mmCIF file of C-alpha atoms in Angstrom:
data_model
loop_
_atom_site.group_PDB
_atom_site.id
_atom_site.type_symbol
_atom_site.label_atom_id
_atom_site.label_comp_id
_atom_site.label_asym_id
_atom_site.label_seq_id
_atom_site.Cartn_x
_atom_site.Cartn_y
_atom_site.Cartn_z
ATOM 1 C CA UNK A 1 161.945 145.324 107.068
ATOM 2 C CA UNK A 2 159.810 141.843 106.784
ATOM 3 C CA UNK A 3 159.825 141.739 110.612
ATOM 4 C CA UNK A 4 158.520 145.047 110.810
ATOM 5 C CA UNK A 5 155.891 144.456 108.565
ATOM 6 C CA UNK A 6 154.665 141.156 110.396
ATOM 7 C CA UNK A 7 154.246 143.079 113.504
ATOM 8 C CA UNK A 8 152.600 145.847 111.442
ATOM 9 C CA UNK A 9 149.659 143.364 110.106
ATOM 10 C CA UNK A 10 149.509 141.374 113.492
ATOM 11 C CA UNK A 11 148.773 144.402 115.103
ATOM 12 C CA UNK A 12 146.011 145.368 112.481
ATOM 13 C CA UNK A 13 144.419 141.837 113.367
ATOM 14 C CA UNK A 14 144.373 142.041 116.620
ATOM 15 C CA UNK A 15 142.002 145.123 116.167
ATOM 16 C CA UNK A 16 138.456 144.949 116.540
ATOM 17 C CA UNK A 17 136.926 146.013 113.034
ATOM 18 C CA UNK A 18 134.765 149.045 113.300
ATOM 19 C CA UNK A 19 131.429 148.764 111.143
ATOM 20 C CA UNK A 20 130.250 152.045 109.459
ATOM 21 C CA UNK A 21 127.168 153.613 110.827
ATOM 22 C CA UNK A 22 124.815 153.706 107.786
ATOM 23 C CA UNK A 23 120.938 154.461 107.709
ATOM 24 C CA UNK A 24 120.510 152.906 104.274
ATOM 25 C CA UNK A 25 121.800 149.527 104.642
ATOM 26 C CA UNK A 26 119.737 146.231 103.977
ATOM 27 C CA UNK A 27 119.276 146.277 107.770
ATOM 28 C CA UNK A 28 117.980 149.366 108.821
ATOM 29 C CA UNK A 29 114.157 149.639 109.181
ATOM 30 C CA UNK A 30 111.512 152.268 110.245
ATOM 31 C CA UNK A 31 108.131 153.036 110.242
ATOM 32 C CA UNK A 32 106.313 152.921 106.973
ATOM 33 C CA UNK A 33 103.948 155.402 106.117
ATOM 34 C CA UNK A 34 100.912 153.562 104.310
ATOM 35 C CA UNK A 35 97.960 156.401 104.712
ATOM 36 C CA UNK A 36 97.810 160.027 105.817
ATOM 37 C CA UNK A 37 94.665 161.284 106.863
ATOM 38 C CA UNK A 38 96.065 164.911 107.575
ATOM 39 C CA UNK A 39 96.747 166.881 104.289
ATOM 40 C CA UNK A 40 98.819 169.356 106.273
ATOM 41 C CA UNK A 41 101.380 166.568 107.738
ATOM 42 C CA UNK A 42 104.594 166.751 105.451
ATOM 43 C CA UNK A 43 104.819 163.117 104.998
ATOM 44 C CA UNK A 44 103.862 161.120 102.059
ATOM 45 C CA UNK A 45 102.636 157.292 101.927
ATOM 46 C CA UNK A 46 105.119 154.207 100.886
ATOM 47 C CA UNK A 47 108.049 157.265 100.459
ATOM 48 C CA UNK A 48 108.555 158.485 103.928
ATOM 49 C CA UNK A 49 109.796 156.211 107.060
ATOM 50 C CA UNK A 50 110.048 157.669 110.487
ATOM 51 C CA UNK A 51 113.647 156.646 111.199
ATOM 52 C CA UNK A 52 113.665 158.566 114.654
ATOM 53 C CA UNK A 53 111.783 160.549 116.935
ATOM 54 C CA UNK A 54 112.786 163.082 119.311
ATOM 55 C CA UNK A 55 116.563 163.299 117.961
ATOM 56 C CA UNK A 56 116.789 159.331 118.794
ATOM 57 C CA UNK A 57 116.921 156.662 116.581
ATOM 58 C CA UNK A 58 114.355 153.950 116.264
ATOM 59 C CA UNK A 59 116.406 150.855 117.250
ATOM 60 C CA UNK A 60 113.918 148.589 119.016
ATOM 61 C CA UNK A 61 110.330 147.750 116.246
ATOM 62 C CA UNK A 62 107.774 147.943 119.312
ATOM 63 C CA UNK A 63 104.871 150.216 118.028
ATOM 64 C CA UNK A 64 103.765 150.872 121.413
ATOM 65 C CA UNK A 65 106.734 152.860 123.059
ATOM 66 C CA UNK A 66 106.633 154.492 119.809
ATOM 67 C CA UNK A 67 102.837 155.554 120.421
ATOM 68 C CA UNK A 68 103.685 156.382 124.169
ATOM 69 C CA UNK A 69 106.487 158.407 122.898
ATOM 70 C CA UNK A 70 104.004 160.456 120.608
ATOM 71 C CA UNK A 71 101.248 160.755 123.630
ATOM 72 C CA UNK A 72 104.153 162.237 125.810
ATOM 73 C CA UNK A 73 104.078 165.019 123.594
ATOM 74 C CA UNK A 74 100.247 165.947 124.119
ATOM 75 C CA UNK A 75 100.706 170.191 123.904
ATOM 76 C CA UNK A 76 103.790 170.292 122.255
ATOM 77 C CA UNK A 77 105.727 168.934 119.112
ATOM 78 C CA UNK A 78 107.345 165.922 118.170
ATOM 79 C CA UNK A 79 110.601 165.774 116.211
ATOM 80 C CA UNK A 80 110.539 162.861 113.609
ATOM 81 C CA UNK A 81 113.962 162.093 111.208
ATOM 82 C CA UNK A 82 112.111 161.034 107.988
ATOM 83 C CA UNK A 83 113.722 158.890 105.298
ATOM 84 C CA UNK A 84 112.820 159.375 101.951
ATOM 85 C CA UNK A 85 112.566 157.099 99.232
ATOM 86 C CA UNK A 86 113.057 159.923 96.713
ATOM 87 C CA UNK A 87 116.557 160.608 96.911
ATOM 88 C CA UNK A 88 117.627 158.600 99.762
ATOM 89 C CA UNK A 89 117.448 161.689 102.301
ATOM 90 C CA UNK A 90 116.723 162.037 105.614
ATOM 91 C CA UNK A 91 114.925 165.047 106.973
ATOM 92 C CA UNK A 92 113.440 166.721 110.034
ATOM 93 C CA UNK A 93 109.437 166.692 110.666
ATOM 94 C CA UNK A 94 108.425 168.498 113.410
ATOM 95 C CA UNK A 95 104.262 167.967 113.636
ATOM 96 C CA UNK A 96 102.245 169.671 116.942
ATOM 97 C CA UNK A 97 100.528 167.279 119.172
ATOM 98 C CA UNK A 98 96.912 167.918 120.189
ATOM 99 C CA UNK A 99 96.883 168.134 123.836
ATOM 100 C CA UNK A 100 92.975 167.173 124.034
ATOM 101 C CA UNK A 101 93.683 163.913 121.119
ATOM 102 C CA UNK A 102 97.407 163.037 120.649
ATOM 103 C CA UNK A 103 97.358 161.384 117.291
ATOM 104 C CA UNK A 104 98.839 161.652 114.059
ATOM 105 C CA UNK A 105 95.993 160.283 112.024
ATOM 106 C CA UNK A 106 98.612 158.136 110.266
ATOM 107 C CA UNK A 107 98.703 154.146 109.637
ATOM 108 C CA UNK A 108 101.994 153.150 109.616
ATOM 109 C CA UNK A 109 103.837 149.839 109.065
ATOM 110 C CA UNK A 110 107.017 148.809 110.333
ATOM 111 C CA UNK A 111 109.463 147.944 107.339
ATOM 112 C CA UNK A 112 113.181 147.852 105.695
ATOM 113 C CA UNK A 113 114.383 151.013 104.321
ATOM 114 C CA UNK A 114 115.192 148.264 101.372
ATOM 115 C CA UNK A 115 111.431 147.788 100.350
ATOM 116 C CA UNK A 116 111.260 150.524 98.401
ATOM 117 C CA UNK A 117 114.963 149.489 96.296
ATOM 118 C CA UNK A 118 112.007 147.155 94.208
ATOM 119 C CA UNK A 119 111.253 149.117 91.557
ATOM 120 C CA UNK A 120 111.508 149.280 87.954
ATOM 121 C CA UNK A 121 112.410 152.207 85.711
ATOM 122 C CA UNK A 122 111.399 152.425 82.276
ATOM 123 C CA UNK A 123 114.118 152.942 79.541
ATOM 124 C CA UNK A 124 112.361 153.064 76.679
ATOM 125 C CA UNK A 125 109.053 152.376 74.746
ATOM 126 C CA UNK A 126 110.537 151.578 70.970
ATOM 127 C CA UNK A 127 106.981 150.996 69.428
ATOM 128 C CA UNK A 128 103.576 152.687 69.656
ATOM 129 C CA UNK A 129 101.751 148.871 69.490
ATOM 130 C CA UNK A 130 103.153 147.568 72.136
ATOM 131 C CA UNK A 131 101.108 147.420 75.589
ATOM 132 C CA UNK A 132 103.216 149.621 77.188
ATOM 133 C CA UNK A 133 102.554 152.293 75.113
ATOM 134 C CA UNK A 134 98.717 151.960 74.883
ATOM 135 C CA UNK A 135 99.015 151.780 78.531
ATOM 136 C CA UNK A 136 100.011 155.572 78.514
ATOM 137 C CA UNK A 137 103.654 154.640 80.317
ATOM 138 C CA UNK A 138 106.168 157.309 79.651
ATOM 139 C CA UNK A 139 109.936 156.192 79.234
ATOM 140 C CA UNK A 140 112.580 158.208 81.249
ATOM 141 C CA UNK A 141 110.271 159.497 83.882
ATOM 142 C CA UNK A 142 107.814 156.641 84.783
ATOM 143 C CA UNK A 143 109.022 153.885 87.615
ATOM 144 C CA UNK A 144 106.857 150.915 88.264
ATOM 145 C CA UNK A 145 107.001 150.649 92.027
ATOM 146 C CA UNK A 146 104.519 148.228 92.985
ATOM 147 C CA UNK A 147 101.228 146.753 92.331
ATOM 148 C CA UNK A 148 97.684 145.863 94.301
ATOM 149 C CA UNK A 149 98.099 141.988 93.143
ATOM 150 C CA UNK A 150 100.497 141.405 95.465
ATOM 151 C CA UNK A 151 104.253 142.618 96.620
ATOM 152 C CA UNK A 152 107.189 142.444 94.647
ATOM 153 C CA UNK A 153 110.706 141.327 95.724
ATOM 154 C CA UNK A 154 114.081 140.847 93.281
ATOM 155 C CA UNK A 155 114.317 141.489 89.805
ATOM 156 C CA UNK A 156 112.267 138.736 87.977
ATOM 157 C CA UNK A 157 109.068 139.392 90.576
ATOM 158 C CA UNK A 158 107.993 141.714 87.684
ATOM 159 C CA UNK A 159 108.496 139.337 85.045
ATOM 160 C CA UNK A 160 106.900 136.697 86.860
ATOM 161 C CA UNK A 161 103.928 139.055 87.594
ATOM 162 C CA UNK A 162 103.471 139.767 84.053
ATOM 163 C CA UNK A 163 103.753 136.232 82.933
ATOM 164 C CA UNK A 164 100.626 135.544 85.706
ATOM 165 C CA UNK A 165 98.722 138.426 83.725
ATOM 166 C CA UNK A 166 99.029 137.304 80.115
ATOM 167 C CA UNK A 167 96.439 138.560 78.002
ATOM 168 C CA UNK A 168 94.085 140.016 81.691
ATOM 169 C CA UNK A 169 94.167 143.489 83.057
ATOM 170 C CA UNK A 170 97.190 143.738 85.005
ATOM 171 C CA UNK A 171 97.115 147.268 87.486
ATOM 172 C CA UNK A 172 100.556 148.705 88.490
ATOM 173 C CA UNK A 173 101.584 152.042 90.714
ATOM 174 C CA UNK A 174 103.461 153.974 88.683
ATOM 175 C CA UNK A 175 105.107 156.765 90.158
ATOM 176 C CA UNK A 176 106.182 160.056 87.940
ATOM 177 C CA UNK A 177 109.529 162.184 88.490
ATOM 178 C CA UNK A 178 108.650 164.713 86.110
ATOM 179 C CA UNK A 179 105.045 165.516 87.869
ATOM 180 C CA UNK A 180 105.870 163.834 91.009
ATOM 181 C CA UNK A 181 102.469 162.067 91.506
ATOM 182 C CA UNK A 182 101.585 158.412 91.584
ATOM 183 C CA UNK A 183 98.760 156.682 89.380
ATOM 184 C CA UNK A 184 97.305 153.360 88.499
ATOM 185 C CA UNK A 185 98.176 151.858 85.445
ATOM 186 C CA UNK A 186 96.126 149.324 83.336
ATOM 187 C CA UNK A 187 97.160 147.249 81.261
ATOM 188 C CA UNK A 188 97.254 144.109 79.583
ATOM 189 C CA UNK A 189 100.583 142.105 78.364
ATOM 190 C CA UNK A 190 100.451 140.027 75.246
ATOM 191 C CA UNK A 191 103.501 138.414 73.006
ATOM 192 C CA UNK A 192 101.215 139.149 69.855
ATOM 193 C CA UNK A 193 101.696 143.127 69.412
ATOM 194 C CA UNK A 194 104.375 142.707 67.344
ATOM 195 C CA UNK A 195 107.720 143.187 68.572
ATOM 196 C CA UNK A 196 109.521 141.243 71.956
ATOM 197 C CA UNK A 197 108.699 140.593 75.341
ATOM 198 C CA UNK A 198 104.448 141.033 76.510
ATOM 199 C CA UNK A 199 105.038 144.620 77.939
ATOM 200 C CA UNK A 200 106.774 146.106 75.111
ATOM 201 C CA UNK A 201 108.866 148.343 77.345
ATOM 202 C CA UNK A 202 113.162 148.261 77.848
ATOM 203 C CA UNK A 203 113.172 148.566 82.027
ATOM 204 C CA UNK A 204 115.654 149.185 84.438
ATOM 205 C CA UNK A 205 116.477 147.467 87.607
ATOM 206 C CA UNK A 206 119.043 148.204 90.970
ATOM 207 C CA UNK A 207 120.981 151.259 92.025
ATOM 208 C CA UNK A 208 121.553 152.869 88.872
ATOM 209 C CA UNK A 209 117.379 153.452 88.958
ATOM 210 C CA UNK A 210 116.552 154.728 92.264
ATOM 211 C CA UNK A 211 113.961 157.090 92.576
ATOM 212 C CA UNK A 212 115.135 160.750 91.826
ATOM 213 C CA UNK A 213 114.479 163.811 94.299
ATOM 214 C CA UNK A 214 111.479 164.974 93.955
ATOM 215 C CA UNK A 215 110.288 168.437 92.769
ATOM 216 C CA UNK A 216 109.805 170.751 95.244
ATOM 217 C CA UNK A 217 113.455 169.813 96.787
ATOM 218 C CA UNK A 218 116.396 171.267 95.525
ATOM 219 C CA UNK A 219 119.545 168.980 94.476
ATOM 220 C CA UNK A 220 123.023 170.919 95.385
ATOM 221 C CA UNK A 221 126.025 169.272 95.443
ATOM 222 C CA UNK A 222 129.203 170.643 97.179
ATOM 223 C CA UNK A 223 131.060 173.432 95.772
ATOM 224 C CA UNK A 224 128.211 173.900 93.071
ATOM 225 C CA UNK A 225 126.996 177.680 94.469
ATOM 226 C CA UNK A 226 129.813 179.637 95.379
ATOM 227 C CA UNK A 227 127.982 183.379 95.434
ATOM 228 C CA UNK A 228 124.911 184.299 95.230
ATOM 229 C CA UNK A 229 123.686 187.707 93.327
ATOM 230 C CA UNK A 230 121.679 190.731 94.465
ATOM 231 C CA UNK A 231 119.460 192.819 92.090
ATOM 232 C CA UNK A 232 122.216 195.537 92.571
ATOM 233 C CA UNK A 233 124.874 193.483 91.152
ATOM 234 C CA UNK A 234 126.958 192.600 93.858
ATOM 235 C CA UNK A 235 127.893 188.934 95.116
ATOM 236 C CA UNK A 236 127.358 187.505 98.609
ATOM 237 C CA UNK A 237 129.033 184.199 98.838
ATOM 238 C CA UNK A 238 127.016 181.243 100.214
ATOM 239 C CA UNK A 239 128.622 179.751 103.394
ATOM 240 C CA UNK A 240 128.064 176.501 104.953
ATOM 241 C CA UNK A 241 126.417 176.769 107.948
ATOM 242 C CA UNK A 242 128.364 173.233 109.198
ATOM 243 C CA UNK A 243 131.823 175.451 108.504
ATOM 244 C CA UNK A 244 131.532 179.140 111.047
ATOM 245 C CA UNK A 245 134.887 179.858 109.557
ATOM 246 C CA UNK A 246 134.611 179.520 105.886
ATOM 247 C CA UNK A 247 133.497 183.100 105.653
ATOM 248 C CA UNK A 248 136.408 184.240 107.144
ATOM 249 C CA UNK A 249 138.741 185.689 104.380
ATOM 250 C CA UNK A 250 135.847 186.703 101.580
ATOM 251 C CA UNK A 251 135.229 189.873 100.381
ATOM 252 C CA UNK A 252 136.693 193.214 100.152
ATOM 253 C CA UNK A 253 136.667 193.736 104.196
ATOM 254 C CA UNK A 254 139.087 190.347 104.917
ATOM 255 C CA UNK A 255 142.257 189.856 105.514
ATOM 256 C CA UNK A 256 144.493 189.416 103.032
ATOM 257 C CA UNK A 257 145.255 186.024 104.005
ATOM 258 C CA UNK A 258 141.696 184.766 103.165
ATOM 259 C CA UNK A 259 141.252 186.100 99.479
ATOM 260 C CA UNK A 260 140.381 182.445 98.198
ATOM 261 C CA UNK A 261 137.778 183.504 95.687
ATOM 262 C CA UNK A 262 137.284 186.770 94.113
ATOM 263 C CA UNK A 263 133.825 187.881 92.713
ATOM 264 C CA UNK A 264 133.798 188.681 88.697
ATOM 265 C CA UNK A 265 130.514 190.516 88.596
ATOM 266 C CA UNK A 266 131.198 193.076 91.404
ATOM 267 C CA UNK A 267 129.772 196.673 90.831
ATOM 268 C CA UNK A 268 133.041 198.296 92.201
ATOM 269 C CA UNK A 269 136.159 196.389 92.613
ATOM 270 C CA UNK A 270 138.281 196.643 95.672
ATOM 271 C CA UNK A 271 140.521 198.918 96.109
ATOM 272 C CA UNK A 272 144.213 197.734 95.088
ATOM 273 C CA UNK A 273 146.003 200.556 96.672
ATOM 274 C CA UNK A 274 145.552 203.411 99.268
ATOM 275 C CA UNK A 275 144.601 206.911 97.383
ATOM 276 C CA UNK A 276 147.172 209.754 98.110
ATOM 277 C CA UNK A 277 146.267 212.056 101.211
ATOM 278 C CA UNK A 278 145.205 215.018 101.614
ATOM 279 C CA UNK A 279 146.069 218.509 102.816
ATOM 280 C CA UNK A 280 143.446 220.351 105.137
ATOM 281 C CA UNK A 281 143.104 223.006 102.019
ATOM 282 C CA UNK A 282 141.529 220.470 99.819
ATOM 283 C CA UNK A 283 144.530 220.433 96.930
ATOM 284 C CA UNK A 284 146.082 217.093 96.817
ATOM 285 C CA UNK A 285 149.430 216.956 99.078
ATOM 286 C CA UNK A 286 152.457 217.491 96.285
ATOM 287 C CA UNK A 287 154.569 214.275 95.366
ATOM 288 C CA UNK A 288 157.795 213.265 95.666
ATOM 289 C CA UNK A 289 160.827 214.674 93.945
ATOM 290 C CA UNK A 290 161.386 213.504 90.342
ATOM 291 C CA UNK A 291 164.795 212.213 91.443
ATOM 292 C CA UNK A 292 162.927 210.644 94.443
ATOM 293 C CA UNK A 293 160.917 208.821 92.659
ATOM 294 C CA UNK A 294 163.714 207.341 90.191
ATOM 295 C CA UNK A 295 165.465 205.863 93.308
ATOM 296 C CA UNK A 296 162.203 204.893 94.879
ATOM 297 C CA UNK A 297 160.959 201.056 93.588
ATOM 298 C CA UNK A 298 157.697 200.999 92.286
ATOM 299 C CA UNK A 299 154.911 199.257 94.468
ATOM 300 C CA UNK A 300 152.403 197.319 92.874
ATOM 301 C CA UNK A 301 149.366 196.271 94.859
ATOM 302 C CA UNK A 302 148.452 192.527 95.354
ATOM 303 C CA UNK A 303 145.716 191.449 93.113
ATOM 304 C CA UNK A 304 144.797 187.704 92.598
ATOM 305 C CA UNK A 305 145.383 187.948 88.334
ATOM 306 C CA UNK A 306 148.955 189.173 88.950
ATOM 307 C CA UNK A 307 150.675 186.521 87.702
ATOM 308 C CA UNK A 308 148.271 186.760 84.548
ATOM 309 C CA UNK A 309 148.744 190.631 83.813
ATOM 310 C CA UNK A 310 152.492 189.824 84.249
ATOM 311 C CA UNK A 311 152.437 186.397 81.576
ATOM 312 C CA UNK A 312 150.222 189.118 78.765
ATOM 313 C CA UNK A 313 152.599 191.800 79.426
ATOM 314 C CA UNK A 314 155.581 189.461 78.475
ATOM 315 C CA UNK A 315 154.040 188.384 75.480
ATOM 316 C CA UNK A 316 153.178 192.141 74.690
ATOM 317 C CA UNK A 317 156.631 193.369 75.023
ATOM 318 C CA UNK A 318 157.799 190.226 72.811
ATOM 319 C CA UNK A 319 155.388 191.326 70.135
ATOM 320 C CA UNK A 320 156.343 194.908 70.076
ATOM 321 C CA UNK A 321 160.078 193.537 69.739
ATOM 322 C CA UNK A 322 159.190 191.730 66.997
ATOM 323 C CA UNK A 323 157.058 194.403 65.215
ATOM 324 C CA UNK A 324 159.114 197.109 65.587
ATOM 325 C CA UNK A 325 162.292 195.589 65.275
ATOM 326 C CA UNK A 326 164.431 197.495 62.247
ATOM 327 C CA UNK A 327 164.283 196.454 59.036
ATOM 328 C CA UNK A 328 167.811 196.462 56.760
ATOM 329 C CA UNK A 329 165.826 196.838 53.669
ATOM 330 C CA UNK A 330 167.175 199.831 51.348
ATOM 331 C CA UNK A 331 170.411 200.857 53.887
ATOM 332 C CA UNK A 332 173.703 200.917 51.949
ATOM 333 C CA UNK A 333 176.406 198.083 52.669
ATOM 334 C CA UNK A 334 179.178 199.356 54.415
ATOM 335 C CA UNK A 335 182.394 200.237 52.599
ATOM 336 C CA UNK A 336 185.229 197.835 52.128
ATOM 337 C CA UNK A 337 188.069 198.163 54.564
ATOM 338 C CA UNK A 338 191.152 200.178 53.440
ATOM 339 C CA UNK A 339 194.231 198.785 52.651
ATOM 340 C CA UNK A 340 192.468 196.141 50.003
ATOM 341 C CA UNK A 341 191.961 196.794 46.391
ATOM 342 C CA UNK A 342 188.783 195.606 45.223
ATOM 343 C CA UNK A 343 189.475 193.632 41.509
ATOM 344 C CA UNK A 344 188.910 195.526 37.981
ATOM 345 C CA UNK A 345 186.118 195.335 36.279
ATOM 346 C CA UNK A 346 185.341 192.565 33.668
ATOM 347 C CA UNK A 347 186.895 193.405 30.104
ATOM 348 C CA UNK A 348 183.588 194.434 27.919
ATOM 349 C CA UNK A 349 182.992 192.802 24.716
ATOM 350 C CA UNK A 350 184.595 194.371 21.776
ATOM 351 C CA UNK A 351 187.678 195.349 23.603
ATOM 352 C CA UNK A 352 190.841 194.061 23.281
ATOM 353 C CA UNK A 353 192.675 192.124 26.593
ATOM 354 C CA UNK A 354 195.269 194.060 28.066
ATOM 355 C CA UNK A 355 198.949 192.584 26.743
ATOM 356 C CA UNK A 356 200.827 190.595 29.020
ATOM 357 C CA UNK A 357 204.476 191.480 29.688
#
């Protein structure tokens, strides 16, 4: 068994080790958005990276095939795979190319995906004197992601920053989840408001505090929507349009192999068994024989809470045995069997005993 599993690990270590393709490593990289001049491109400054263009990834940083590549397009549109910051998602941009002046109107800088893992959250604000608060910072939804003075890398750059800025004006971007905007922030850190530390403010730091989806995408994790429901009542189930098949088998047309889920809210329920036919003068066909139908087992059509309605009958049919069961309260005892004399009565008191011979 030992030699066996010798051979077993020397032939895992003579395998080459396969590396897991990931977009959001500390190596990957892209092209930073910094400014948009066009309000109708999708794409929004320091969030967004173009990743990849034309359904190929950006895996050699030279800014000029990546212009050529966008000229190329002059009367048509280019495809870019955006990565957002907000979320960690990557989505398709497709943005029309002016044949006459094929440019984006963008400024863009080429940078790690990991830039924009610097950022603080804030916790908690536990007094209204302390900078923080007179700032106008909001705990829970405000993230400090950066700041004019200069750029910010690792945890203590924000603590150093602030230790640089005691008692001056110190201006930070502060980016909102709840209103999804970004604003500038003034304000000025002192250690003589009153409580610890010079902002006044409990903040978070690394990937328990990334930045949140924003608003205007929806967050749905697998298996969360499982039908969706029409004005009338009924239920259409939501398929996966990476699965073709997983529709196969729901509803009341399937097969009966496929009945995985079963709407609760339908207005009609499926039929569980075929009504009785017809005769061409409209009366209902007659039925089998009385003593047809003793010899004949009864059917029962498949339904999916079978084994339910059969557990709640079982207890029913225990209870009724229970309730109904007969009582021997007020029935006579039966009589004595013959052939034994049942002893006399006790002597009274007053009367003499009986004489013994």
């Amino acid at each position: 068994m030992f030699g066996v599993l010798n051979r077993f690990i020397g032939h895992l270590d003579g395998e080459p080790v396969q590396q897991p393709r990931a977009t959001t490593n500390d190596n990957a990289f892209g092209f930073q958005v910094l400014r948009n001049k066009d309000p109708e491109l999708p794409l929004e400054p320091w969030f967004d990276f173009i990743v990849g263009i034309n359904g190929r990834l950006i895996d050699y940083p030279d800014p000029n095939l990546f212009a050529t590549e966008v000229r190329n397009c002059a009367g048509s549109n280019v495809t870019f795979e955006v990565w957002s910051a907000k979320g960690q998602k990557t989505h398709t941009v497709s943005i029309p190319i002016s044949p006459s002046n094929p440019t984006l109107g963008l400024a863009l800088q080429l940078a790690p995906l990991s830039s924009t893992q610097h950022i603080w959250h804030v916790l908690n604000i536990p007094s209204p004197l302390s900078p923080a608060y007179r700032a106008g910072l909001l705990p829970h939804s405000d993230y400090i992601i950066g700041t004019p003075s200069g750029t910010l890398r690792g945890e203590s750059a924000l603590g150093e920053l602030v230790e640089d800025h005691l008692d001056r004006t110190l201006v930070l971007w502060v980016y909102n989840s709840e209103f999804d905007v970004v604003r500038e922030v003034e304000l000025v850190p002192t250690r003589g408001w009153g409580g610890e530390g010079a902002l006044g403010a409990e903040l978070g730091y690394g990937a328990l505090h990334r930045l949140p989806v924003g608003l205007g995408e929806e967050v749905e994790g697998p298996g969360e929507v499982v039908f969706e429901t029409r004005a009338d009542g009924t239920s259409t189930p939501v398929l996966d349009p990476m699965n073709p098949t997983q529709g196969q088998g729901v509803g009341p047309g399937a097969t009966a192999g496929g009945h995985f889920l079963v709407p609760a809210n339908m207005t009609t329920p499926p039929p569980l068994a075929s009504q009785a036919p017809r005769s061409l003068s409209g009366s209902p066909a007659p039925g089998p024989s009385p003593a047809a139908r003793r010899g004949k087992t009864r059917q029962y059509a498949v339904s999916p809470n079978r084994a339910f309605d059969e557990y709640f009958a079982e207890g029913e049919q225990k209870s009724k045995e229970q309730d109904y069961a007969p009582s021997r309260k007020g029935t006579p005892l039966p009589p004595p069997p013959k052939g034994i004399r049942s002893p006399p009565p006790p002597p009274s008191s007053g009367s003499p005993a009986p004489a013994t011979e």
